[in-house]
Short mmCIF file of C-alpha atoms (C1' of nucleotides) in Angstrom, two decimals:
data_model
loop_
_atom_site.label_atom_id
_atom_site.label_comp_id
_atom_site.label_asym_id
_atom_site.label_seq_id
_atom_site.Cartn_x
_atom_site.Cartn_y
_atom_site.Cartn_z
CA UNK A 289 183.24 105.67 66.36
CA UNK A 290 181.19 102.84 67.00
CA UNK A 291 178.94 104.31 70.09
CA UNK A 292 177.02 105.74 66.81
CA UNK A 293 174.13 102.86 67.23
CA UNK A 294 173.90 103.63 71.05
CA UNK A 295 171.61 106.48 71.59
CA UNK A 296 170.53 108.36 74.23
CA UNK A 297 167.28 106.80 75.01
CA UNK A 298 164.34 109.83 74.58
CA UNK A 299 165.44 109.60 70.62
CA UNK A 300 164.36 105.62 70.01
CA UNK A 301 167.26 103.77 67.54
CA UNK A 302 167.41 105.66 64.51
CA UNK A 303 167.68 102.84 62.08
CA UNK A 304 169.74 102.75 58.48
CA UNK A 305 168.05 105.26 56.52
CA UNK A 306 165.03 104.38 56.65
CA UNK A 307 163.55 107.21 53.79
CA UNK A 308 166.21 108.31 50.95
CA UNK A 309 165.46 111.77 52.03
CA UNK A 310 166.91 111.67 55.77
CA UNK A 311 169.93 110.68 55.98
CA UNK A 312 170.17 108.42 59.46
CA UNK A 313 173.32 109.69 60.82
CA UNK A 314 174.73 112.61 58.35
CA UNK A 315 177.12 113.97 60.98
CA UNK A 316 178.91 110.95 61.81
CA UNK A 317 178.82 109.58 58.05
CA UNK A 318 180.48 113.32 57.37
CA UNK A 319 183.01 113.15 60.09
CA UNK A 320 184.14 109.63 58.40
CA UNK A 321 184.21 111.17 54.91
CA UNK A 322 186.06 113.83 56.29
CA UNK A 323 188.79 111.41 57.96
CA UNK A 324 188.88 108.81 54.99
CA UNK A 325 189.59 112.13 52.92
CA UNK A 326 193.10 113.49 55.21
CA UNK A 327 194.10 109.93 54.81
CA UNK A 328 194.85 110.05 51.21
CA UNK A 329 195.01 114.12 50.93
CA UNK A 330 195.88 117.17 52.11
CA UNK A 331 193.95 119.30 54.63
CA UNK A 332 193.96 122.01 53.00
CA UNK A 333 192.11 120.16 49.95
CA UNK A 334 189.11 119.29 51.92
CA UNK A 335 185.79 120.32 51.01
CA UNK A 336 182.85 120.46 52.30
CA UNK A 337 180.35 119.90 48.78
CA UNK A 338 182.48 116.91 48.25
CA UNK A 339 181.82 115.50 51.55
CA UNK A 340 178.49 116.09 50.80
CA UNK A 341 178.48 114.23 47.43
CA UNK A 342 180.46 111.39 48.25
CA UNK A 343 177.93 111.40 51.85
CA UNK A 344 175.37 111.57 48.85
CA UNK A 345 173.74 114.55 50.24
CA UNK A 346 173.26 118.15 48.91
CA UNK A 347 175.75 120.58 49.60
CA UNK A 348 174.08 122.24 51.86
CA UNK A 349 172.59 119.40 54.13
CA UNK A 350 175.90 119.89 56.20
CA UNK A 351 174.90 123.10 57.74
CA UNK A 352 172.15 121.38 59.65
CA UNK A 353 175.08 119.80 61.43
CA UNK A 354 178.22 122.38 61.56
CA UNK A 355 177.82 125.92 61.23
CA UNK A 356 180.51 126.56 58.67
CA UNK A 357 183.91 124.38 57.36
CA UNK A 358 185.62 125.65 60.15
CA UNK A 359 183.03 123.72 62.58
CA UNK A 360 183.25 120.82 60.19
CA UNK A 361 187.16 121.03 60.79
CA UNK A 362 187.43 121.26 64.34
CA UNK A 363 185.69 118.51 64.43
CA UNK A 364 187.59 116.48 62.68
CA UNK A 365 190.67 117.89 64.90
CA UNK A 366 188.63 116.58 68.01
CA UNK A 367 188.62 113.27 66.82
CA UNK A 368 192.49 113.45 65.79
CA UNK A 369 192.94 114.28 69.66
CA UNK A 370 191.10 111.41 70.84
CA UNK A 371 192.85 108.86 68.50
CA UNK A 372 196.14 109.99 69.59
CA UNK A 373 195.12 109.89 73.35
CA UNK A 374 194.02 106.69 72.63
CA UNK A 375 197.79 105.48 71.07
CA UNK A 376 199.24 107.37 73.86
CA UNK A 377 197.11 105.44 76.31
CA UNK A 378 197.59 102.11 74.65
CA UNK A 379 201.56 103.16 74.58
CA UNK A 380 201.68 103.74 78.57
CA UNK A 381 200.20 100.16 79.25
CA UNK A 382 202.59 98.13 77.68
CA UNK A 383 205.26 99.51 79.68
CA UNK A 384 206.05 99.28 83.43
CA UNK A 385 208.85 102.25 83.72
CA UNK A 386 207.76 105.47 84.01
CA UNK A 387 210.35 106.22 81.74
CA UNK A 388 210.07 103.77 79.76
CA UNK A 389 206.15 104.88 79.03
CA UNK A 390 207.65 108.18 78.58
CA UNK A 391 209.72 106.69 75.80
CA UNK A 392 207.26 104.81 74.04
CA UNK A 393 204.30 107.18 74.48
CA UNK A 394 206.59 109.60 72.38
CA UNK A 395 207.24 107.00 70.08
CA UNK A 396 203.63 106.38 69.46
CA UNK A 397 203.15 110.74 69.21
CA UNK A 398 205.45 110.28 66.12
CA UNK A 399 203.95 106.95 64.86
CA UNK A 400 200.48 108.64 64.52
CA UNK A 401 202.23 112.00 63.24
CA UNK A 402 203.47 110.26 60.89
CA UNK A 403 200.75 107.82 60.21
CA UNK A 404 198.02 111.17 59.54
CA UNK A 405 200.04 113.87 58.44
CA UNK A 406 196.63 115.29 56.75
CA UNK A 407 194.97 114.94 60.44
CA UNK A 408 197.76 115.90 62.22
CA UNK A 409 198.30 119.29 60.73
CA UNK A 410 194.86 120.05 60.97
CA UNK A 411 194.80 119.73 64.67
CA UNK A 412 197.85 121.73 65.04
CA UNK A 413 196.06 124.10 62.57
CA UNK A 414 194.99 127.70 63.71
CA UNK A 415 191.63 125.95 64.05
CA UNK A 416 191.99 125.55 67.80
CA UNK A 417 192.24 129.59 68.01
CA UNK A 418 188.33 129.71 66.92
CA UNK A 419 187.06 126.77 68.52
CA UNK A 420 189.15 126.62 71.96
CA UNK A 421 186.06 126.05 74.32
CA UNK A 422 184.45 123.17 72.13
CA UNK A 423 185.57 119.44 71.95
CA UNK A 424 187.95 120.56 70.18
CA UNK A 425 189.51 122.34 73.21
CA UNK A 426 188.66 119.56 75.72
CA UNK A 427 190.00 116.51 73.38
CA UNK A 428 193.15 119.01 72.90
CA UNK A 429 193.57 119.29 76.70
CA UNK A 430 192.50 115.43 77.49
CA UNK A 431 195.94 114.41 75.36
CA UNK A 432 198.14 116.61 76.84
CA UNK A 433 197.18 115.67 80.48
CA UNK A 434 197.91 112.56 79.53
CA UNK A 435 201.45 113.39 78.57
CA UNK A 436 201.29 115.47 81.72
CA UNK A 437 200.67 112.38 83.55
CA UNK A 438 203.62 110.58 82.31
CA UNK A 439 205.64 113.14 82.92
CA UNK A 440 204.82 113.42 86.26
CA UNK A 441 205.36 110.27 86.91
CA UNK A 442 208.98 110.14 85.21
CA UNK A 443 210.06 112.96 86.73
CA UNK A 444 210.48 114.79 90.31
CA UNK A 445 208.28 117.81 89.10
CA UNK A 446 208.26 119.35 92.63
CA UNK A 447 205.22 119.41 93.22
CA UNK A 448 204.38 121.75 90.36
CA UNK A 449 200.96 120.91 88.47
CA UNK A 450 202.22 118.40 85.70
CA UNK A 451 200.09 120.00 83.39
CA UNK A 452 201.98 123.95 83.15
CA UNK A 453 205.15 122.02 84.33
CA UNK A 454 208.54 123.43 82.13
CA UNK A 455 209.29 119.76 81.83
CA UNK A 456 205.99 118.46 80.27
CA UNK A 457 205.80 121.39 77.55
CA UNK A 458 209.44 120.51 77.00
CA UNK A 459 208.70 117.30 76.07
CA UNK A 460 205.60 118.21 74.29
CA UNK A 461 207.81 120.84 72.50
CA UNK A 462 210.28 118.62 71.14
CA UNK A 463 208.07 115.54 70.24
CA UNK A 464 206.18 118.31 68.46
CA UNK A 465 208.49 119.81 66.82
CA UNK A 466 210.07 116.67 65.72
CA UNK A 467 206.66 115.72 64.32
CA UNK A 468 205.77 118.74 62.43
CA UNK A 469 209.36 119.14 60.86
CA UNK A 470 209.37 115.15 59.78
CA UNK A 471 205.71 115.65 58.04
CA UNK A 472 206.70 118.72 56.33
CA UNK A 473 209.72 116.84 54.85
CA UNK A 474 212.44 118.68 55.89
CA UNK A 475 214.20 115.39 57.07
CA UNK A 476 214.07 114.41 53.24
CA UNK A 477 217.35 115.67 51.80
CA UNK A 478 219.27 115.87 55.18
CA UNK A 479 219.44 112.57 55.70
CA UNK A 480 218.82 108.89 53.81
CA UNK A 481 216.61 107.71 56.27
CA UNK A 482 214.70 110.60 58.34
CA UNK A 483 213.28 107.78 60.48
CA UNK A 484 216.71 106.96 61.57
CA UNK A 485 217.67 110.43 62.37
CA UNK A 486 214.64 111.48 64.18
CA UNK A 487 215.36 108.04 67.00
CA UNK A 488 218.67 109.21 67.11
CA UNK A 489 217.22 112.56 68.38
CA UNK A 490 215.28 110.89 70.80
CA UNK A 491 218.07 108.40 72.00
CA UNK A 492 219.55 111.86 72.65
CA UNK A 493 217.02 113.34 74.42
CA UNK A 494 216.54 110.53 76.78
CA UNK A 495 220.28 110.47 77.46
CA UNK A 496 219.36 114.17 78.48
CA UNK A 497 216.97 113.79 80.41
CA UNK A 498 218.23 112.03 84.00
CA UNK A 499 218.62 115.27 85.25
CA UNK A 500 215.21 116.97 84.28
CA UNK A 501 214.62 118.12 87.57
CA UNK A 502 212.97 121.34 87.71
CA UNK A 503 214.53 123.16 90.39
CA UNK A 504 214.23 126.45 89.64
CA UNK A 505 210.86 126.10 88.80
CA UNK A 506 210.43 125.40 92.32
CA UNK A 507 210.37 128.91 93.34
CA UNK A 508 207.93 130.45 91.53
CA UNK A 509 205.47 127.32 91.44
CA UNK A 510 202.09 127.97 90.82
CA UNK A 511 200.77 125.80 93.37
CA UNK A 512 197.22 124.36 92.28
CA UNK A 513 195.71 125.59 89.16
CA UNK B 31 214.73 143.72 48.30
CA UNK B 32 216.33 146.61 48.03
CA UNK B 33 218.69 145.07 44.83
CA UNK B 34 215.58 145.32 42.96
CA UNK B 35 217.72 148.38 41.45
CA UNK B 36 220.65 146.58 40.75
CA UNK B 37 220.13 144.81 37.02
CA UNK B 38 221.57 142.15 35.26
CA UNK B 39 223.39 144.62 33.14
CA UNK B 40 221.78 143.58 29.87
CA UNK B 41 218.97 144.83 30.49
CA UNK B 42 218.77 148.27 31.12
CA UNK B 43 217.61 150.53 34.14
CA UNK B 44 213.78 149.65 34.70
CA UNK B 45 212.39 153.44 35.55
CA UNK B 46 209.25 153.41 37.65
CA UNK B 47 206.02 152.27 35.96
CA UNK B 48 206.70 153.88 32.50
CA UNK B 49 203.12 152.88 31.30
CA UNK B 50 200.54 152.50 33.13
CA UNK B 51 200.26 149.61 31.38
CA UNK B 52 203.51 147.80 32.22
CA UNK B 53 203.81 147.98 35.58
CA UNK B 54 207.56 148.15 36.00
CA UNK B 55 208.20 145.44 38.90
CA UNK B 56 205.67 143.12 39.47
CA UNK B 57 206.83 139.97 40.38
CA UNK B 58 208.60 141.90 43.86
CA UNK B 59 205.48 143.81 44.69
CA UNK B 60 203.14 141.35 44.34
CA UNK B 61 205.29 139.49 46.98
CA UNK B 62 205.17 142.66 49.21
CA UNK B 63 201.62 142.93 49.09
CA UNK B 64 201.58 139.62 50.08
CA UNK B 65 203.96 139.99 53.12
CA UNK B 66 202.01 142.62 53.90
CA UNK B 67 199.00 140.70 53.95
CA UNK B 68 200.14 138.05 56.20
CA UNK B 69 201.14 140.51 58.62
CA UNK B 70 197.33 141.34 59.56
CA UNK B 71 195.37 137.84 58.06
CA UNK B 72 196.06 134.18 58.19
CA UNK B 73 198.07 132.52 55.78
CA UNK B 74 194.63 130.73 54.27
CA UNK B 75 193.50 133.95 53.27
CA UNK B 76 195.82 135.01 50.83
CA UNK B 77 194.43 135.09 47.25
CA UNK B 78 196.21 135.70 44.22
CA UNK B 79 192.88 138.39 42.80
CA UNK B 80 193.14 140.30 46.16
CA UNK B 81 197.21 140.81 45.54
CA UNK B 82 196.71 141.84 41.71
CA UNK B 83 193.99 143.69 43.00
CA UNK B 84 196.09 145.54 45.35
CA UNK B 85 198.66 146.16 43.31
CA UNK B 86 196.58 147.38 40.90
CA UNK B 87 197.12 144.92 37.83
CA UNK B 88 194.88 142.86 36.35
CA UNK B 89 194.72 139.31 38.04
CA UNK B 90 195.80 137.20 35.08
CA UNK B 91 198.95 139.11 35.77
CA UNK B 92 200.29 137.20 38.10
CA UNK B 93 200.53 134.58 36.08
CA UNK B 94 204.02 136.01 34.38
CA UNK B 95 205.76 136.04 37.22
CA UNK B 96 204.54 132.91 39.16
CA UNK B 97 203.58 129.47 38.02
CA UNK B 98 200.06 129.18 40.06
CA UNK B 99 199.11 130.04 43.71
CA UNK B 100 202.03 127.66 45.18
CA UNK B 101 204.20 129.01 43.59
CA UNK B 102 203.75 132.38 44.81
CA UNK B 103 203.52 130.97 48.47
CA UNK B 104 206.62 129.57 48.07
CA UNK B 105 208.15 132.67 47.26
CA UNK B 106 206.88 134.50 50.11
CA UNK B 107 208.39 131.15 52.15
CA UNK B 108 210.95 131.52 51.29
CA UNK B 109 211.81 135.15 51.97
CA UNK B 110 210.45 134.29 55.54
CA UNK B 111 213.15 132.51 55.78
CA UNK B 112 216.10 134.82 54.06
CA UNK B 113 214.36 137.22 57.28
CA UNK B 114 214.66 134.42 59.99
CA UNK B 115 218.21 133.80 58.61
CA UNK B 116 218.99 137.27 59.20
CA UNK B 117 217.90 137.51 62.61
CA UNK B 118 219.53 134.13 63.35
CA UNK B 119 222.93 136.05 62.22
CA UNK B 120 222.11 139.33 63.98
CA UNK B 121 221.49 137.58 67.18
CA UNK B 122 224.99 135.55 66.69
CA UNK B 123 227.15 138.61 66.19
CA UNK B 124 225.84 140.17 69.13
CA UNK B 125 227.42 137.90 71.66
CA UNK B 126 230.95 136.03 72.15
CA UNK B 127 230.20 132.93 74.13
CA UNK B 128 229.04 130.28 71.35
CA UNK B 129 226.44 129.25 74.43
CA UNK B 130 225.23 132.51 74.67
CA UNK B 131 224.91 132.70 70.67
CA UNK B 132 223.36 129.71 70.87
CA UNK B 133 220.78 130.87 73.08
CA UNK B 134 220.12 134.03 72.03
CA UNK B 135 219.81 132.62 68.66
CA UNK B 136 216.88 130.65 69.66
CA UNK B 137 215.12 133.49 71.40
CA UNK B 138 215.74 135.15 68.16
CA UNK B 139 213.94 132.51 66.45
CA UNK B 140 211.03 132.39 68.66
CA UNK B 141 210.59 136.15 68.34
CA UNK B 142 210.42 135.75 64.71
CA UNK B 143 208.00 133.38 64.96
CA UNK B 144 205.54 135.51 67.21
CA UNK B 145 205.81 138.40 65.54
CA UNK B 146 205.24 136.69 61.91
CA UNK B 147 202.86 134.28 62.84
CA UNK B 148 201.28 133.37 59.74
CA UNK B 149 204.30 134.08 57.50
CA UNK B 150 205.93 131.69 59.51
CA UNK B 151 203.23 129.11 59.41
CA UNK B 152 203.71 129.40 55.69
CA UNK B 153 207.15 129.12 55.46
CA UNK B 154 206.64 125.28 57.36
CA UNK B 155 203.87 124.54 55.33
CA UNK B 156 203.18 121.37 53.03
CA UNK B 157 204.21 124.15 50.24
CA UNK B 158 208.28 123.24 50.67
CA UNK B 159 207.11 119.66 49.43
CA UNK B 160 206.55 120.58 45.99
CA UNK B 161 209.51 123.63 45.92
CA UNK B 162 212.11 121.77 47.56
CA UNK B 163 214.70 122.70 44.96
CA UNK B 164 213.90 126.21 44.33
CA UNK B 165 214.59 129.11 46.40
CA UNK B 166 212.43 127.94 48.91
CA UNK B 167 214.83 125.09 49.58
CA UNK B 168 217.78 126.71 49.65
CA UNK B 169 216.69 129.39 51.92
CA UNK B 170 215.42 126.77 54.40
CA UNK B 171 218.50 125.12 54.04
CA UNK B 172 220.34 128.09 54.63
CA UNK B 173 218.69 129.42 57.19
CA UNK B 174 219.02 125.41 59.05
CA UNK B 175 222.59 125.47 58.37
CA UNK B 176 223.59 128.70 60.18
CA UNK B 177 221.50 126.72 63.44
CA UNK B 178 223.77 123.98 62.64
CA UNK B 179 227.19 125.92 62.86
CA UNK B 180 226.02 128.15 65.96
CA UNK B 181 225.15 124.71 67.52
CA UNK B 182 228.64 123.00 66.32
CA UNK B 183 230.18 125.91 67.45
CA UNK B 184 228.50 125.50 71.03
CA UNK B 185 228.98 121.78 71.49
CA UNK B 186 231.32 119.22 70.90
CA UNK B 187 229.62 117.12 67.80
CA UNK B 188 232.83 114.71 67.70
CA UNK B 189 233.15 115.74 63.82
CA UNK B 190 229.93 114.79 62.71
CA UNK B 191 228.31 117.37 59.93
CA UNK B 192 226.68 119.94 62.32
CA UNK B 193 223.92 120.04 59.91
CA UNK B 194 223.09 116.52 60.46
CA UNK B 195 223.97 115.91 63.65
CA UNK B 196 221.39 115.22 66.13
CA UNK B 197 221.88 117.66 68.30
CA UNK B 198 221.39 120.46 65.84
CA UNK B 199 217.84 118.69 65.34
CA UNK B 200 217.22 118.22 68.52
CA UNK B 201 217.59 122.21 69.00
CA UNK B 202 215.44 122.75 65.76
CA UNK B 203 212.45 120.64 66.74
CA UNK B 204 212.39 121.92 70.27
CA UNK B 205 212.52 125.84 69.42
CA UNK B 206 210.43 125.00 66.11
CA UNK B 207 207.88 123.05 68.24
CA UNK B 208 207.37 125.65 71.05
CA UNK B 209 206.94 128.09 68.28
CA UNK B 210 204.30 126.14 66.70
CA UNK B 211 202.66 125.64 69.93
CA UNK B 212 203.18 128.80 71.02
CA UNK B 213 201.59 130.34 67.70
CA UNK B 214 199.01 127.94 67.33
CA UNK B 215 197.78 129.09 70.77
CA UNK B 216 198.23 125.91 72.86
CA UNK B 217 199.71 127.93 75.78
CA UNK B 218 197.02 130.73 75.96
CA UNK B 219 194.70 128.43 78.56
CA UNK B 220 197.48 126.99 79.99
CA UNK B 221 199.65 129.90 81.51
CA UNK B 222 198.26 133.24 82.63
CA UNK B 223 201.73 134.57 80.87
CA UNK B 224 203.03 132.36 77.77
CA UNK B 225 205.59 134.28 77.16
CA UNK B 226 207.11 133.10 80.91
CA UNK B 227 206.37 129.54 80.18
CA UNK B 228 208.05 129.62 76.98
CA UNK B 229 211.12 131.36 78.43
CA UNK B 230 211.04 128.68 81.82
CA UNK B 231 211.12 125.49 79.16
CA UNK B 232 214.27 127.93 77.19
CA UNK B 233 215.76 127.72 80.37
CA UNK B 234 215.04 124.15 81.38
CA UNK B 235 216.53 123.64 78.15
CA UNK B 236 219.67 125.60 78.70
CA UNK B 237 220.07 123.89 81.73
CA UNK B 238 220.49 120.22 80.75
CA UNK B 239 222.49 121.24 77.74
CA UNK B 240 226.21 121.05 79.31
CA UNK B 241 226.20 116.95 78.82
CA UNK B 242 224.86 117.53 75.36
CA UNK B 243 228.06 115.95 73.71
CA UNK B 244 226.62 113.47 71.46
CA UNK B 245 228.90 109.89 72.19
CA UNK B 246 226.42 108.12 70.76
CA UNK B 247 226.01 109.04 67.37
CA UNK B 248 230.28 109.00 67.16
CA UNK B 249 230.00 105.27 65.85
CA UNK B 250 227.18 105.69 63.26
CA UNK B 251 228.47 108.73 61.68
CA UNK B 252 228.25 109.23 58.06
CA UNK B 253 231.43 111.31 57.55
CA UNK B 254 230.90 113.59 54.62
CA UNK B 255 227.96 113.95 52.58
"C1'" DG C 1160 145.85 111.35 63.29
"C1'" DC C 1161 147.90 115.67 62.72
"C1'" DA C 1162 150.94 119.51 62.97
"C1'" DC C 1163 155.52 120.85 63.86
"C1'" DG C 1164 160.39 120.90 64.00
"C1'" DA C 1165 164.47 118.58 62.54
"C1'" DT C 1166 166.53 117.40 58.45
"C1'" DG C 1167 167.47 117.78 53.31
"C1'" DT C 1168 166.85 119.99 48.63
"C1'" DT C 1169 167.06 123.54 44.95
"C1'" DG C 1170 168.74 127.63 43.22
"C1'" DA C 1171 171.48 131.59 43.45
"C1'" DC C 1172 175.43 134.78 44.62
"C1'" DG C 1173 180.08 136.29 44.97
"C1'" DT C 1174 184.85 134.70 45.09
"C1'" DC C 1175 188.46 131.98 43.84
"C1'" DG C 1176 192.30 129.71 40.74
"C1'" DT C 1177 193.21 129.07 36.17
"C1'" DC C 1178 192.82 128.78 30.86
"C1'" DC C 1179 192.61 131.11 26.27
"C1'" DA C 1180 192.85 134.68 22.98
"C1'" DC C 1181 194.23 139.19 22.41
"C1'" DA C 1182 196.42 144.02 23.39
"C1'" DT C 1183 200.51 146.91 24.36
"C1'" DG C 1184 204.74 148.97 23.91
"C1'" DG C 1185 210.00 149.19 24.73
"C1'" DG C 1186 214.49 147.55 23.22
"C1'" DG C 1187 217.49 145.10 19.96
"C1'" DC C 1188 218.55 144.83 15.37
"C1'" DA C 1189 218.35 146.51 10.37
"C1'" DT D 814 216.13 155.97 12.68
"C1'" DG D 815 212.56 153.00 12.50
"C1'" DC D 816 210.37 148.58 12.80
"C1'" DC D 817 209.15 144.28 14.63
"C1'" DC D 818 209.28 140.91 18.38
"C1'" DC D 819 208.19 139.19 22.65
"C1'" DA D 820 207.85 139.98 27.52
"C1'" DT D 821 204.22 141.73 29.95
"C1'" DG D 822 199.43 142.80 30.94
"C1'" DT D 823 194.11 142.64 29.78
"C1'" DG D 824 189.44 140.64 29.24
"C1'" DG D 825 186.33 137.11 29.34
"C1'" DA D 826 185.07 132.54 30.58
"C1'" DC D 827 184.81 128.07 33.23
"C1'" DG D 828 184.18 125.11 36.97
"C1'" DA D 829 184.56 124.64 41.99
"C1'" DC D 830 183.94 126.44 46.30
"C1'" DG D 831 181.50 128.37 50.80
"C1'" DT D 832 177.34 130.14 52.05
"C1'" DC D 833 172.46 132.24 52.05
"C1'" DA D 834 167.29 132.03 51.48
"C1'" DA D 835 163.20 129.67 50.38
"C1'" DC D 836 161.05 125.45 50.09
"C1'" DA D 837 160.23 120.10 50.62
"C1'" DT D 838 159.85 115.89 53.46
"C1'" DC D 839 158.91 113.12 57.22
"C1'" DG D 840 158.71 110.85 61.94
"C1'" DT D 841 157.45 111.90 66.72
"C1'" DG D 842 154.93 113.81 70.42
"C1'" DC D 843 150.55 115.44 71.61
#
DNA sequence: GCACGATGTTGACGTCGTCCACATGGGGCA
DNA sequence: TGCCCCATGTGGACGACGTCAACATCGTGC
């Protein structure tokens, strides 16, 4: 976010705008608008001309940076993925148990869920589907190693890549799933306080989850990739 | 659908488009050209001019029979869910053991979702925000509550509502979270076969059910309501 | 010191959701 | 039996959107 005043040395610093007419740094300045937008709306109100305008830029300055809205989007998704790697990372650090990490790291997956709805649901979007092999992809797979990690390091995975383990796309399933249903509202009329219920879920899936030992996953073990 | 036929008695037999003019049932074929349409295309694609179009009526049209655009979308939500309700209830009376329904149930669900992708994408849209109380509501609701009994009639919920009990959620957010996954595409770089990976977390899941008696949440209960 | 390529601008096109005024015609009542 | 009403559908218009093509501007590298 910040690393936008470092750059990378054969372009010399690329000061505020210096003319009216070039912008400086219209792709980062676009990606903010973007983000300040999801805060306060929904995704699916986003538009590119009024990034543009509130960038105060002509429409069509953004396709010198993203080749249509869907580019623009995905990489806005990106940065959702590193932001939550980042809370996930920050969650796993305060906390010596494996499990415990476990715990909290989920805990933080909601917080930010719930924190960017807007954001959230455009990462989870069909998005990915058209932009799998670009940052989007890579930031996508960055936070799930990550959960891959911890659950590797909870767990006895036998020796099964954390990554395509059962156990870590169970997890990632739930905490998921929990997320998406709680932004959508369908907590709302089920219970007074939705927060409440969805901890209680979790209190139940940790009182689950001694056992999660994959052993029949033993077997057939894709060792390696 | 097919009690399109049946009428309110008052109003007399509606015989195929009489006029060309009046087109005879529009409000239930605009929302099959719109099923139809999110059987082939994503769910962002759907356009209110393209279904009048289609069904051969004018595109102010519409406009009798459906508020605005979300309006529409929640209609088709919410007979994506009257379907998933019904395959939740076929899958049921197919098997005895409440574990098996229980099961089976979910694989029902998770079917749905991958064959309706986009239907089902809209059906757990933002949309059910601003329809909560119409048919889109009560459909989800419906369709939440059968989950609720097959999972009350699988475990011991210590009388707690089935429908808010946290095990029923639990078992919502994990099937509704690997569909989402699942559909969004997360497992296609992940597994050589999704479909197995899906089926090994089912079965992780199945097997750390049996202790899934929720003590806990016996204290805390809200009886009632 | 100049030309060139990266960056922005202007204008236009087709599509969309939606509003308004108006047309149509079938069923309930006289 | 016939007429009128109102649910239903039409036509045209507006502003916003994504995107294309042609043109303007400018700072850097030779």
């Amino acid at each position: 976010m910040d690393d936008v005043n470092i750059v990378p040395a054969k372009r010399p610093r690329r000061p505020p705008p210096r003319s009216a007419y070039h912008h400086g740094n219209l792709r980062q300045a676009l990606i903010e608008a973007g983000l300040a937008h999801l805060e306060r709306n929904d995704a699916d109100t986003l538009s590119l001309r009024d990034l543009a305008r509130r960038t105060g830029v002509s429409a069509n300055a953004v396709y010198r940076h993203f080749e249509d809205k869907a580019a623009l989007q995905a990489a806005l998704a990106a940065e959702g993925f590193r932001r939550l790697l980042a809370e996930q990372k920050a969650a796993a650090e305060a906390h010596r148990s494996p499990r415990v990490t476990l715990l909290e790291a989920g805990r933080a997956y909601l917080r930010f869920a719930r924190s960017q709805p807007a954001l959230y649901r455009l990462m989870f979007g069909h998005y990915g589907a058209t932009h799998r092999q670009g940052e989007l992809g890579e930031a996508a797979v960055a936070s799930f190693g990550e959960l891959g990690r911890q659950v590797g390091a909870a767990f006895d995975l036998a020796d099964t890549d954390p990554r395509v383990a059962p156990s870590t796309v169970y997890v990632w399933a739930l905490v998921h799933g929990l997320s998406a249903l709680w932004i959508d509202g369908q907590f709302e009329d089920m219970a007074a306080d939705p927060a409440a219920l969805v901890e209680s879920v979790v209190q139940l899936a940790v009182a689950v989850a001694p056992p999660m030992v994959t052993t029949s996953s033993r077997k057939n073990a894709k060792r390696g990739r």
